[in-house]
PDB file of C-alpha atoms in Angstrom:
ATOM      1  CA  UNK O 806       4.710   9.806 -56.563  1.00  0.00           C
ATOM      2  CA  UNK O 807       5.146   9.973 -53.112  1.00  0.00           C
ATOM      3  CA  UNK O 808       2.242  12.064 -51.153  1.00  0.00           C
ATOM      4  CA  UNK O 809       2.773  14.861 -48.954  1.00  0.00           C
ATOM      5  CA  UNK O 810      -0.606  14.382 -46.954  1.00  0.00           C
ATOM      6  CA  UNK O 811      -2.728  11.415 -45.980  1.00  0.00           C
ATOM      7  CA  UNK O 812      -5.840  13.369 -46.391  1.00  0.00           C
ATOM      8  CA  UNK O 813      -7.366  16.457 -48.078  1.00  0.00           C
ATOM      9  CA  UNK O 814     -10.757  17.192 -46.592  1.00  0.00           C
ATOM     10  CA  UNK O 815     -13.223  19.520 -48.237  1.00  0.00           C
ATOM     11  CA  UNK O 816     -15.488  20.429 -45.026  1.00  0.00           C
ATOM     12  CA  UNK O 817     -18.571  22.597 -44.136  1.00  0.00           C
ATOM     13  CA  UNK O 818     -16.303  24.168 -41.469  1.00  0.00           C
ATOM     14  CA  UNK O 819     -18.681  25.015 -38.499  1.00  0.00           C
ATOM     15  CA  UNK O 820     -18.805  26.011 -34.668  1.00  0.00           C
ATOM     16  CA  UNK O 821     -20.409  23.199 -32.693  1.00  0.00           C
ATOM     17  CA  UNK O 822     -22.174  24.247 -29.539  1.00  0.00           C
ATOM     18  CA  UNK O 823     -22.639  21.151 -27.639  1.00  0.00           C
ATOM     19  CA  UNK O 824     -26.009  21.142 -25.659  1.00  0.00           C
ATOM     20  CA  UNK O 825     -27.430  18.715 -23.416  1.00  0.00           C
ATOM     21  CA  UNK O 826     -31.075  18.473 -23.491  1.00  0.00           C
ATOM     22  CA  UNK O 827     -34.219  16.276 -22.386  1.00  0.00           C
ATOM     23  CA  UNK O 828     -36.347  14.722 -24.899  1.00  0.00           C
ATOM     24  CA  UNK O 829     -39.338  17.080 -24.257  1.00  0.00           C
ATOM     25  CA  UNK O 830     -37.190  20.208 -25.360  1.00  0.00           C
ATOM     26  CA  UNK O 831     -36.697  18.738 -28.793  1.00  0.00           C
ATOM     27  CA  UNK O 832     -39.997  18.242 -29.184  1.00  0.00           C
ATOM     28  CA  UNK O 833     -40.661  22.204 -28.169  1.00  0.00           C
ATOM     29  CA  UNK O 834     -38.466  22.868 -31.034  1.00  0.00           C
ATOM     30  CA  UNK O 835     -39.707  20.359 -33.350  1.00  0.00           C
ATOM     31  CA  UNK O 836     -36.777  18.991 -34.245  1.00  0.00           C
ATOM     32  CA  UNK O 837     -36.650  15.154 -34.934  1.00  0.00           C
ATOM     33  CA  UNK O 838     -34.538  13.206 -32.816  1.00  0.00           C
ATOM     34  CA  UNK O 839     -31.118  11.713 -34.015  1.00  0.00           C
ATOM     35  CA  UNK O 840     -31.665  14.253 -37.447  1.00  0.00           C
ATOM     36  CA  UNK O 841     -30.089  16.761 -38.877  1.00  0.00           C
ATOM     37  CA  UNK O 842     -32.113  20.126 -39.407  1.00  0.00           C
ATOM     38  CA  UNK O 843     -31.411  23.169 -41.361  1.00  0.00           C
ATOM     39  CA  UNK O 844     -32.079  26.451 -39.657  1.00  0.00           C
ATOM     40  CA  UNK O 845     -31.744  29.850 -39.878  1.00  0.00           C
ATOM     41  CA  UNK O 846     -29.205  32.286 -38.241  1.00  0.00           C
ATOM     42  CA  UNK O 847     -31.788  33.544 -36.153  1.00  0.00           C
ATOM     43  CA  UNK O 848     -33.061  30.479 -34.710  1.00  0.00           C
ATOM     44  CA  UNK O 849     -29.458  29.641 -34.039  1.00  0.00           C
ATOM     45  CA  UNK O 850     -28.971  32.424 -31.926  1.00  0.00           C
ATOM     46  CA  UNK O 851     -32.040  32.310 -30.061  1.00  0.00           C
ATOM     47  CA  UNK O 852     -31.808  28.772 -29.112  1.00  0.00           C
ATOM     48  CA  UNK O 853     -28.003  29.687 -28.367  1.00  0.00           C
ATOM     49  CA  UNK O 854     -29.209  32.467 -25.955  1.00  0.00           C
ATOM     50  CA  UNK O 855     -31.781  29.906 -24.421  1.00  0.00           C
ATOM     51  CA  UNK O 856     -29.372  27.131 -23.301  1.00  0.00           C
ATOM     52  CA  UNK O 857     -26.717  29.128 -21.907  1.00  0.00           C
ATOM     53  CA  UNK O 858     -24.446  25.968 -20.932  1.00  0.00           C
ATOM     54  CA  UNK O 859     -22.608  24.638 -23.734  1.00  0.00           C
ATOM     55  CA  UNK O 860     -19.441  23.755 -24.741  1.00  0.00           C
ATOM     56  CA  UNK O 861     -17.826  25.083 -28.185  1.00  0.00           C
ATOM     57  CA  UNK O 862     -15.519  23.574 -30.403  1.00  0.00           C
ATOM     58  CA  UNK O 863     -14.612  23.218 -34.352  1.00  0.00           C
ATOM     59  CA  UNK O 864     -17.170  20.981 -36.067  1.00  0.00           C
ATOM     60  CA  UNK O 865     -18.348  19.598 -39.308  1.00  0.00           C
ATOM     61  CA  UNK O 866     -18.104  15.555 -39.383  1.00  0.00           C
ATOM     62  CA  UNK O 867     -14.700  16.506 -41.797  1.00  0.00           C
ATOM     63  CA  UNK O 868     -13.134  18.252 -39.829  1.00  0.00           C
ATOM     64  CA  UNK O 869     -13.648  16.037 -37.156  1.00  0.00           C
ATOM     65  CA  UNK O 870     -12.392  13.053 -39.084  1.00  0.00           C
ATOM     66  CA  UNK O 871      -9.226  14.881 -39.829  1.00  0.00           C
ATOM     67  CA  UNK O 872      -8.556  16.364 -36.050  1.00  0.00           C
ATOM     68  CA  UNK O 873      -8.895  12.365 -35.331  1.00  0.00           C
ATOM     69  CA  UNK O 874      -6.050  11.405 -38.042  1.00  0.00           C
ATOM     70  CA  UNK O 875      -4.016  14.243 -36.344  1.00  0.00           C
ATOM     71  CA  UNK O 876      -4.163  12.265 -33.329  1.00  0.00           C
ATOM     72  CA  UNK O 877      -3.195   9.492 -34.739  1.00  0.00           C
ATOM     73  CA  UNK O 878       0.335  10.986 -36.341  1.00  0.00           C
ATOM     74  CA  UNK O 879      -1.324  11.185 -40.238  1.00  0.00           C
ATOM     75  CA  UNK O 880      -0.723  14.845 -41.788  1.00  0.00           C
ATOM     76  CA  UNK O 881      -4.134  16.182 -43.186  1.00  0.00           C
ATOM     77  CA  UNK O 882      -5.684  19.501 -45.051  1.00  0.00           C
ATOM     78  CA  UNK O 883      -8.558  20.822 -44.182  1.00  0.00           C
ATOM     79  CA  UNK O 884     -10.210  23.256 -46.968  1.00  0.00           C
ATOM     80  CA  UNK O 885     -13.167  25.207 -46.090  1.00  0.00           C
ATOM     81  CA  UNK O 886     -14.935  28.588 -45.819  1.00  0.00           C
ATOM     82  CA  UNK O 887     -15.360  30.376 -42.347  1.00  0.00           C
ATOM     83  CA  UNK O 888     -17.163  33.716 -41.407  1.00  0.00           C
ATOM     84  CA  UNK O 889     -15.337  37.200 -40.000  1.00  0.00           C
ATOM     85  CA  UNK O 890     -15.349  38.017 -36.576  1.00  0.00           C
ATOM     86  CA  UNK O 891     -14.474  35.477 -33.657  1.00  0.00           C
ATOM     87  CA  UNK O 892     -15.467  31.933 -34.433  1.00  0.00           C
ATOM     88  CA  UNK O 893     -13.695  32.365 -37.602  1.00  0.00           C
ATOM     89  CA  UNK O 894     -10.596  33.110 -36.107  1.00  0.00           C
ATOM     90  CA  UNK O 895     -11.203  30.473 -33.159  1.00  0.00           C
ATOM     91  CA  UNK O 896     -11.862  27.696 -35.618  1.00  0.00           C
ATOM     92  CA  UNK O 897      -8.821  28.144 -37.508  1.00  0.00           C
ATOM     93  CA  UNK O 898      -6.716  28.488 -34.278  1.00  0.00           C
ATOM     94  CA  UNK O 899      -8.230  25.328 -32.957  1.00  0.00           C
ATOM     95  CA  UNK O 900      -7.552  23.190 -36.219  1.00  0.00           C
ATOM     96  CA  UNK O 901      -4.128  24.424 -36.341  1.00  0.00           C
ATOM     97  CA  UNK O 902      -3.638  23.692 -32.538  1.00  0.00           C
ATOM     98  CA  UNK O 903      -5.015  19.729 -33.403  1.00  0.00           C
ATOM     99  CA  UNK O 904      -2.203  19.318 -36.024  1.00  0.00           C
ATOM    100  CA  UNK O 905      -4.472  19.918 -39.336  1.00  0.00           C
ATOM    101  CA  UNK O 906      -2.941  22.092 -42.003  1.00  0.00           C
ATOM    102  CA  UNK O 907      -5.773  25.262 -43.030  1.00  0.00           C
ATOM    103  CA  UNK O 908      -6.671  26.115 -45.944  1.00  0.00           C
ATOM    104  CA  UNK O 909      -9.339  28.032 -45.103  1.00  0.00           C
ATOM    105  CA  UNK O 910     -11.053  31.203 -46.702  1.00  0.00           C
ATOM    106  CA  UNK O 911     -12.541  33.784 -44.643  1.00  0.00           C
ATOM    107  CA  UNK O 912     -16.045  35.323 -46.020  1.00  0.00           C
ATOM    108  CA  UNK O 913     -16.202  39.073 -45.541  1.00  0.00           C
ATOM    109  CA  UNK O 914     -20.076  38.891 -45.758  1.00  0.00           C
ATOM    110  CA  UNK O 915     -21.139  35.984 -44.298  1.00  0.00           C
ATOM    111  CA  UNK O 916     -20.637  34.720 -40.461  1.00  0.00           C
ATOM    112  CA  UNK O 917     -19.307  31.533 -39.515  1.00  0.00           C
ATOM    113  CA  UNK O 918     -21.811  28.286 -39.593  1.00  0.00           C
ATOM    114  CA  UNK O 919     -23.027  26.672 -36.540  1.00  0.00           C
ATOM    115  CA  UNK O 920     -24.089  23.602 -35.449  1.00  0.00           C
ATOM    116  CA  UNK O 921     -26.034  23.026 -32.501  1.00  0.00           C
ATOM    117  CA  UNK O 922     -25.701  19.446 -31.056  1.00  0.00           C
ATOM    118  CA  UNK O 923     -28.264  18.684 -28.746  1.00  0.00           C
ATOM    119  CA  UNK O 924     -27.571  15.385 -26.668  1.00  0.00           C
ATOM    120  CA  UNK O 925     -29.978  13.648 -25.033  1.00  0.00           C
ATOM    121  CA  UNK O 926     -29.535  11.155 -21.786  1.00  0.00           C
ATOM    122  CA  UNK O 927     -29.676   8.147 -24.238  1.00  0.00           C
ATOM    123  CA  UNK O 928     -26.194   9.738 -25.845  1.00  0.00           C
ATOM    124  CA  UNK O 929     -28.237  10.095 -29.036  1.00  0.00           C
ATOM    125  CA  UNK O 930     -27.267  13.670 -31.006  1.00  0.00           C
ATOM    126  CA  UNK O 931     -29.892  16.034 -32.916  1.00  0.00           C
ATOM    127  CA  UNK O 932     -28.715  18.816 -35.268  1.00  0.00           C
ATOM    128  CA  UNK O 933     -29.479  22.415 -35.534  1.00  0.00           C
ATOM    129  CA  UNK O 934     -27.465  23.616 -38.196  1.00  0.00           C
ATOM    130  CA  UNK O 935     -27.214  27.172 -39.696  1.00  0.00           C
ATOM    131  CA  UNK O 936     -24.488  26.882 -42.765  1.00  0.00           C
ATOM    132  CA  UNK O 937     -23.605  30.419 -42.564  1.00  0.00           C
ATOM    133  CA  UNK O 938     -20.215  31.018 -44.506  1.00  0.00           C
ATOM    134  CA  UNK O 939     -19.911  27.391 -44.893  1.00  0.00           C
ATOM    135  CA  UNK O 940     -21.638  27.212 -48.246  1.00  0.00           C
ATOM    136  CA  UNK O 941     -19.905  29.947 -49.782  1.00  0.00           C
ATOM    137  CA  UNK O 942     -16.865  28.481 -50.805  1.00  0.00           C
ATOM    138  CA  UNK O 943     -16.398  28.849 -54.279  1.00  0.00           C
ATOM    139  CA  UNK O 944     -14.728  26.028 -55.976  1.00  0.00           C
ATOM    140  CA  UNK O 945     -12.010  28.474 -57.549  1.00  0.00           C
ATOM    141  CA  UNK O 946     -10.304  28.520 -53.866  1.00  0.00           C
ATOM    142  CA  UNK O 947      -9.803  24.930 -53.748  1.00  0.00           C
ATOM    143  CA  UNK O 948      -5.928  23.785 -53.960  1.00  0.00           C
ATOM    144  CA  UNK O 949      -6.058  21.522 -56.485  1.00  0.00           C
ATOM    145  CA  UNK O 950      -2.224  20.916 -55.757  1.00  0.00           C
ATOM    146  CA  UNK O 951      -3.420  19.774 -52.361  1.00  0.00           C
ATOM    147  CA  UNK O 952      -5.601  17.091 -53.667  1.00  0.00           C
ATOM    148  CA  UNK O 953      -2.747  15.804 -55.890  1.00  0.00           C
ATOM    149  CA  UNK O 954      -0.415  15.604 -52.931  1.00  0.00           C
ATOM    150  CA  UNK O 955      -3.090  13.453 -50.971  1.00  0.00           C
ATOM    151  CA  UNK O 956      -3.231  10.124 -50.343  1.00  0.00           C
ATOM    152  CA  UNK O 957      -7.284  10.293 -50.382  1.00  0.00           C
ATOM    153  CA  UNK O 958      -9.809  12.880 -50.979  1.00  0.00           C
ATOM    154  CA  UNK O 959     -12.540  12.877 -48.451  1.00  0.00           C
ATOM    155  CA  UNK O 960     -15.965  14.379 -48.190  1.00  0.00           C
ATOM    156  CA  UNK O 961     -19.584  13.831 -47.013  1.00  0.00           C
ATOM    157  CA  UNK O 962     -23.068  13.754 -48.093  1.00  0.00           C
ATOM    158  CA  UNK O 963     -23.314  17.441 -46.348  1.00  0.00           C
ATOM    159  CA  UNK O 964     -20.389  18.570 -48.721  1.00  0.00           C
ATOM    160  CA  UNK O 965     -22.120  17.300 -51.611  1.00  0.00           C
ATOM    161  CA  UNK O 966     -25.388  18.929 -50.978  1.00  0.00           C
ATOM    162  CA  UNK O 967     -23.850  22.282 -50.025  1.00  0.00           C
ATOM    163  CA  UNK O 968     -20.818  22.404 -51.786  1.00  0.00           C
ATOM    164  CA  UNK O 969     -21.357  20.564 -55.031  1.00  0.00           C
ATOM    165  CA  UNK O 970     -19.192  21.982 -57.589  1.00  0.00           C
ATOM    166  CA  UNK O 971     -16.431  21.857 -55.404  1.00  0.00           C
ATOM    167  CA  UNK O 972     -17.097  18.026 -54.427  1.00  0.00           C
ATOM    168  CA  UNK O 973     -17.519  17.231 -58.497  1.00  0.00           C
ATOM    169  CA  UNK O 974     -14.111  19.179 -59.534  1.00  0.00           C
ATOM    170  CA  UNK O 975     -12.317  17.709 -56.352  1.00  0.00           C
ATOM    171  CA  UNK O 976     -13.130  14.242 -57.314  1.00  0.00           C
ATOM    172  CA  UNK O 977     -12.425  14.667 -60.902  1.00  0.00           C
ATOM    173  CA  UNK O 978      -8.712  16.074 -59.836  1.00  0.00           C
ATOM    174  CA  UNK O 979      -8.133  13.177 -57.348  1.00  0.00           C
ATOM    175  CA  UNK O 980      -9.254  10.747 -60.436  1.00  0.00           C
ATOM    176  CA  UNK O 981      -6.958  12.166 -62.675  1.00  0.00           C
ATOM    177  CA  UNK O 982      -4.126  11.838 -60.390  1.00  0.00           C
ATOM    178  CA  UNK O 983      -4.510   8.417 -58.597  1.00  0.00           C
ATOM    179  CA  UNK O 984      -5.718  10.004 -55.357  1.00  0.00           C
ATOM    180  CA  UNK O 985      -8.256   7.601 -53.817  1.00  0.00           C
ATOM    181  CA  UNK O 986     -11.871   9.174 -52.847  1.00  0.00           C
ATOM    182  CA  UNK O 987     -13.560   8.612 -49.945  1.00  0.00           C
ATOM    183  CA  UNK O 988     -17.191   9.423 -48.846  1.00  0.00           C
ATOM    184  CA  UNK O 989     -19.678   9.421 -45.925  1.00  0.00           C
ATOM    185  CA  UNK O 990     -23.411   9.215 -46.608  1.00  0.00           C
ATOM    186  CA  UNK O 991     -23.774  11.145 -43.852  1.00  0.00           C
ATOM    187  CA  UNK O 992     -27.856  11.615 -42.797  1.00  0.00           C
ATOM    188  CA  UNK O 993     -30.658  10.086 -44.255  1.00  0.00           C
ATOM    189  CA  UNK O 994     -32.489  13.482 -45.025  1.00  0.00           C
ATOM    190  CA  UNK O 995     -29.068  14.205 -46.870  1.00  0.00           C
ATOM    191  CA  UNK O 996     -29.430  10.975 -48.944  1.00  0.00           C
ATOM    192  CA  UNK O 997     -33.238  11.794 -49.160  1.00  0.00           C
ATOM    193  CA  UNK O 998     -32.572  15.528 -50.638  1.00  0.00           C
ATOM    194  CA  UNK O 999     -29.568  14.359 -53.041  1.00  0.00           C
ATOM    195  CA  UNK O1000     -30.492  10.778 -54.134  1.00  0.00           C
ATOM    196  CA  UNK O1001     -29.569  11.374 -57.728  1.00  0.00           C
ATOM    197  CA  UNK O1002     -26.381  13.028 -57.203  1.00  0.00           C
ATOM    198  CA  UNK O1003     -24.965  10.406 -54.976  1.00  0.00           C
ATOM    199  CA  UNK O1004     -26.092   8.297 -57.619  1.00  0.00           C
ATOM    200  CA  UNK O1005     -24.324  10.252 -60.325  1.00  0.00           C
ATOM    201  CA  UNK O1006     -21.177   9.828 -58.468  1.00  0.00           C
ATOM    202  CA  UNK O1007     -21.007   6.324 -56.739  1.00  0.00           C
ATOM    203  CA  UNK O1008     -18.879   4.779 -59.001  1.00  0.00           C
ATOM    204  CA  UNK O1009     -16.288   7.349 -58.302  1.00  0.00           C
ATOM    205  CA  UNK O1010     -16.004   6.397 -54.763  1.00  0.00           C
ATOM    206  CA  UNK O1011     -13.191   4.208 -53.663  1.00  0.00           C
ATOM    207  CA  UNK O1012     -14.210   4.077 -49.953  1.00  0.00           C
ATOM    208  CA  UNK O1013     -17.647   4.645 -48.881  1.00  0.00           C
ATOM    209  CA  UNK O1014     -19.084   5.114 -45.607  1.00  0.00           C
ATOM    210  CA  UNK O1015     -22.552   4.601 -43.977  1.00  0.00           C
ATOM    211  CA  UNK O1016     -24.549   3.788 -40.731  1.00  0.00           C
ATOM    212  CA  UNK O1017     -27.809   1.835 -40.565  1.00  0.00           C
ATOM    213  CA  UNK O1018     -30.405   4.412 -41.220  1.00  0.00           C
ATOM    214  CA  UNK O1019     -28.333   5.852 -44.196  1.00  0.00           C
ATOM    215  CA  UNK O1020     -27.824   2.064 -45.783  1.00  0.00           C
ATOM    216  CA  UNK O1021     -31.619   1.615 -45.445  1.00  0.00           C
ATOM    217  CA  UNK O1022     -32.237   5.715 -46.709  1.00  0.00           C
ATOM    218  CA  UNK O1023     -29.813   4.720 -49.724  1.00  0.00           C
ATOM    219  CA  UNK O1024     -30.733   1.060 -50.517  1.00  0.00           C
ATOM    220  CA  UNK O1025     -33.949  -0.093 -48.729  1.00  0.00           C
ATOM    221  CA  UNK O1026     -31.663  -2.684 -47.213  1.00  0.00           C
ATOM    222  CA  UNK O1027     -30.585  -3.691 -43.815  1.00  0.00           C
ATOM    223  CA  UNK O1028     -26.673  -2.988 -43.552  1.00  0.00           C
ATOM    224  CA  UNK O1029     -25.228  -6.118 -44.576  1.00  0.00           C
ATOM    225  CA  UNK O1030     -27.042  -6.320 -47.571  1.00  0.00           C
ATOM    226  CA  UNK O1031     -26.842  -2.833 -48.357  1.00  0.00           C
ATOM    227  CA  UNK O1032     -22.961  -3.160 -47.966  1.00  0.00           C
ATOM    228  CA  UNK O1033     -22.947  -6.034 -50.249  1.00  0.00           C
ATOM    229  CA  UNK O1034     -25.249  -4.322 -52.862  1.00  0.00           C
ATOM    230  CA  UNK O1035     -23.174  -1.463 -52.773  1.00  0.00           C
ATOM    231  CA  UNK O1036     -19.781  -3.543 -52.813  1.00  0.00           C
ATOM    232  CA  UNK O1037     -20.329  -4.464 -56.625  1.00  0.00           C
ATOM    233  CA  UNK O1038     -20.119  -0.723 -57.302  1.00  0.00           C
ATOM    234  CA  UNK O1039     -17.348   0.819 -54.870  1.00  0.00           C
ATOM    235  CA  UNK O1040     -14.116  -1.046 -53.835  1.00  0.00           C
ATOM    236  CA  UNK O1041     -14.657  -0.627 -50.072  1.00  0.00           C
ATOM    237  CA  UNK O1042     -18.035  -0.294 -48.073  1.00  0.00           C
ATOM    238  CA  UNK O1043     -18.198  -0.167 -44.704  1.00  0.00           C
ATOM    239  CA  UNK O1044     -21.693  -0.193 -43.009  1.00  0.00           C
ATOM    240  CA  UNK O1045     -21.350   0.981 -38.891  1.00  0.00           C
ATOM    241  CA  UNK O1046     -23.891  -0.736 -36.828  1.00  0.00           C
ATOM    242  CA  UNK O1047     -23.177   0.859 -33.430  1.00  0.00           C
ATOM    243  CA  UNK O1048     -22.359  -1.387 -30.563  1.00  0.00           C
ATOM    244  CA  UNK O1049     -22.473  -4.532 -32.824  1.00  0.00           C
ATOM    245  CA  UNK O1050     -19.447  -3.225 -34.701  1.00  0.00           C
ATOM    246  CA  UNK O1051     -19.279  -2.686 -38.394  1.00  0.00           C
ATOM    247  CA  UNK O1052     -19.413  -5.078 -41.617  1.00  0.00           C
ATOM    248  CA  UNK O1053     -16.884  -3.873 -44.227  1.00  0.00           C
ATOM    249  CA  UNK O1054     -16.770  -5.217 -47.948  1.00  0.00           C
ATOM    250  CA  UNK O1055     -13.651  -4.909 -49.684  1.00  0.00           C
ATOM    251  CA  UNK O1056     -13.128  -6.242 -53.283  1.00  0.00           C
ATOM    252  CA  UNK O1057     -16.200  -8.506 -52.742  1.00  0.00           C
ATOM    253  CA  UNK O1058     -14.715 -10.116 -49.419  1.00  0.00           C
ATOM    254  CA  UNK O1059     -16.597  -9.244 -45.813  1.00  0.00           C
ATOM    255  CA  UNK O1060     -15.163  -8.465 -42.743  1.00  0.00           C
ATOM    256  CA  UNK O1061     -16.972  -8.385 -39.428  1.00  0.00           C
ATOM    257  CA  UNK O1062     -14.998  -5.543 -36.997  1.00  0.00           C
ATOM    258  CA  UNK O1063     -16.207  -6.265 -33.413  1.00  0.00           C
ATOM    259  CA  UNK O1064     -16.744  -3.300 -31.437  1.00  0.00           C
ATOM    260  CA  UNK O1065     -14.818  -1.786 -28.157  1.00  0.00           C
ATOM    261  CA  UNK O1066     -17.505  -1.850 -25.321  1.00  0.00           C
ATOM    262  CA  UNK O1067     -18.029   1.427 -23.809  1.00  0.00           C
ATOM    263  CA  UNK O1068     -20.405   3.228 -21.772  1.00  0.00           C
ATOM    264  CA  UNK O1069     -21.462   6.028 -24.459  1.00  0.00           C
ATOM    265  CA  UNK O1070     -21.891   9.515 -23.219  1.00  0.00           C
ATOM    266  CA  UNK O1071     -22.187  11.370 -26.349  1.00  0.00           C
ATOM    267  CA  UNK O1072     -22.529   9.673 -29.881  1.00  0.00           C
ATOM    268  CA  UNK O1073     -21.229  13.042 -31.585  1.00  0.00           C
ATOM    269  CA  UNK O1074     -18.492  12.134 -33.841  1.00  0.00           C
ATOM    270  CA  UNK O1075     -18.408   8.654 -33.454  1.00  0.00           C
ATOM    271  CA  UNK O1076     -18.643   7.857 -37.663  1.00  0.00           C
ATOM    272  CA  UNK O1077     -16.031  10.554 -37.939  1.00  0.00           C
ATOM    273  CA  UNK O1078     -13.832   9.360 -35.393  1.00  0.00           C
ATOM    274  CA  UNK O1079     -14.095   5.740 -37.172  1.00  0.00           C
ATOM    275  CA  UNK O1080     -13.466   7.410 -40.602  1.00  0.00           C
ATOM    276  CA  UNK O1081     -10.363   8.859 -39.126  1.00  0.00           C
ATOM    277  CA  UNK O1082      -8.944   5.527 -37.505  1.00  0.00           C
ATOM    278  CA  UNK O1083     -10.259   3.463 -41.151  1.00  0.00           C
ATOM    279  CA  UNK O1084      -8.855   5.771 -43.379  1.00  0.00           C
ATOM    280  CA  UNK O1085      -5.526   6.357 -41.752  1.00  0.00           C
ATOM    281  CA  UNK O1086      -5.165   2.527 -41.322  1.00  0.00           C
ATOM    282  CA  UNK O1087      -6.183   2.163 -44.928  1.00  0.00           C
ATOM    283  CA  UNK O1088      -3.562   4.761 -46.313  1.00  0.00           C
ATOM    284  CA  UNK O1089      -0.900   3.837 -44.111  1.00  0.00           C
ATOM    285  CA  UNK O1090      -0.143  -0.038 -44.994  1.00  0.00           C
ATOM    286  CA  UNK O1091      -2.723  -1.639 -42.441  1.00  0.00           C
ATOM    287  CA  UNK O1092      -4.894  -4.484 -43.554  1.00  0.00           C
ATOM    288  CA  UNK O1093      -8.775  -4.117 -44.136  1.00  0.00           C
ATOM    289  CA  UNK O1094      -9.440  -5.942 -40.329  1.00  0.00           C
ATOM    290  CA  UNK O1095      -6.195  -3.445 -38.842  1.00  0.00           C
ATOM    291  CA  UNK O1096      -8.049  -0.453 -40.394  1.00  0.00           C
ATOM    292  CA  UNK O1097     -11.808  -1.792 -39.312  1.00  0.00           C
ATOM    293  CA  UNK O1098     -10.349  -2.115 -35.710  1.00  0.00           C
ATOM    294  CA  UNK O1099      -8.475   1.094 -35.512  1.00  0.00           C
ATOM    295  CA  UNK O1100     -11.722   2.901 -36.520  1.00  0.00           C
ATOM    296  CA  UNK O1101     -13.520   0.659 -34.220  1.00  0.00           C
ATOM    297  CA  UNK O1102     -11.358   2.134 -31.429  1.00  0.00           C
ATOM    298  CA  UNK O1103     -11.284   5.524 -32.197  1.00  0.00           C
ATOM    299  CA  UNK O1104     -15.166   5.424 -32.062  1.00  0.00           C
ATOM    300  CA  UNK O1105     -15.231   3.745 -28.722  1.00  0.00           C
ATOM    301  CA  UNK O1106     -13.073   6.716 -27.465  1.00  0.00           C
ATOM    302  CA  UNK O1107     -15.016   9.193 -28.807  1.00  0.00           C
ATOM    303  CA  UNK O1108     -18.417   8.392 -27.466  1.00  0.00           C
ATOM    304  CA  UNK O1109     -17.030   8.337 -23.970  1.00  0.00           C
ATOM    305  CA  UNK O1110     -16.980  11.730 -23.731  1.00  0.00           C
ATOM    306  CA  UNK O1111     -18.666  15.177 -24.658  1.00  0.00           C
ATOM    307  CA  UNK O1112     -17.899  16.500 -28.070  1.00  0.00           C
ATOM    308  CA  UNK O1113     -16.256  15.362 -31.210  1.00  0.00           C
ATOM    309  CA  UNK O1114     -12.826  17.021 -30.256  1.00  0.00           C
ATOM    310  CA  UNK O1115     -10.960  14.081 -28.265  1.00  0.00           C
ATOM    311  CA  UNK O1116      -9.402  15.054 -25.143  1.00  0.00           C
ATOM    312  CA  UNK O1117      -6.313  14.926 -23.583  1.00  0.00           C
ATOM    313  CA  UNK O1118      -6.702  11.579 -21.491  1.00  0.00           C
ATOM    314  CA  UNK O1119      -8.294   9.948 -25.088  1.00  0.00           C
ATOM    315  CA  UNK O1120      -5.460  11.034 -26.929  1.00  0.00           C
ATOM    316  CA  UNK O1121      -2.861   9.508 -24.810  1.00  0.00           C
ATOM    317  CA  UNK O1122      -4.695   6.055 -24.883  1.00  0.00           C
ATOM    318  CA  UNK O1123      -4.465   6.393 -28.895  1.00  0.00           C
ATOM    319  CA  UNK O1124      -0.823   7.018 -28.949  1.00  0.00           C
ATOM    320  CA  UNK O1125      -0.188   4.487 -26.224  1.00  0.00           C
ATOM    321  CA  UNK O1126      -2.037   1.934 -27.960  1.00  0.00           C
ATOM    322  CA  UNK O1127      -0.206   2.615 -31.232  1.00  0.00           C
ATOM    323  CA  UNK O1128       2.811   2.376 -29.801  1.00  0.00           C
ATOM    324  CA  UNK O1129       1.762  -0.801 -28.553  1.00  0.00           C
ATOM    325  CA  UNK O1130       1.226  -2.417 -31.772  1.00  0.00           C
TER     326      UNK O1130
END
């Protein structure tokens, strides 16, 4: 069966507020640097009011990945829940402008979730997340035919925690219909809180992404050994090690992917855009090495700017790169 879409993504759909801060600001906010912290609606709005100089873009790890795949020319479908009001409408408008097919549901009782991305001078990002409407998506609203018509179903640990029933049902539909399943472990805190849930589905995952901290949180090992260990359970494991590149284990074979050297401004979305390049390459006939290089290139492009939405210059560079290869 020929597939209509490259990827179907289930996402915690959030609006991203990009805010530049100093390390001391994180201490005052009692936020642990480099981590994701769940906050309530009041704290989210108090912080937004305090830091008035920010940029707003659609967010959520899966959303970022799907928008990246659209830049590469892929077809993607996004399922999630936004709230009533301006931010829900803005979210839908933006992802459609980026070429993503919307399967968004609108909550009439909850507001659109928000992620406050605090970026320190070293380009590290720390998240304060109010999930809002994102976690109210009922699994009955996930359109199974979209999964069936896709080459891969993709989610992260964030969705496993917040939309567990929907993730499990989507995995089942994917497996019954020959659709690949991809997952990113997302965050050490997510792993700690959901260790048993991840362990329960790991054998159903075809492509697993993790960074250094996530590798250690889940396996207790450094990235290379973690990838080798998980490679016995998962067909393709990608361990991202920042400016050192990535290690990929595919069907037991190891690949080392060199990074593209750039000056990092903001690491927000680096892993998400790596996933975009890798998954696009994987489902469109690229070799593992080629897919890895494409992922590395996309990751480099996104850390060279603020935010996880590629700017016009980066998009043009990507299109030119694809045309020249």
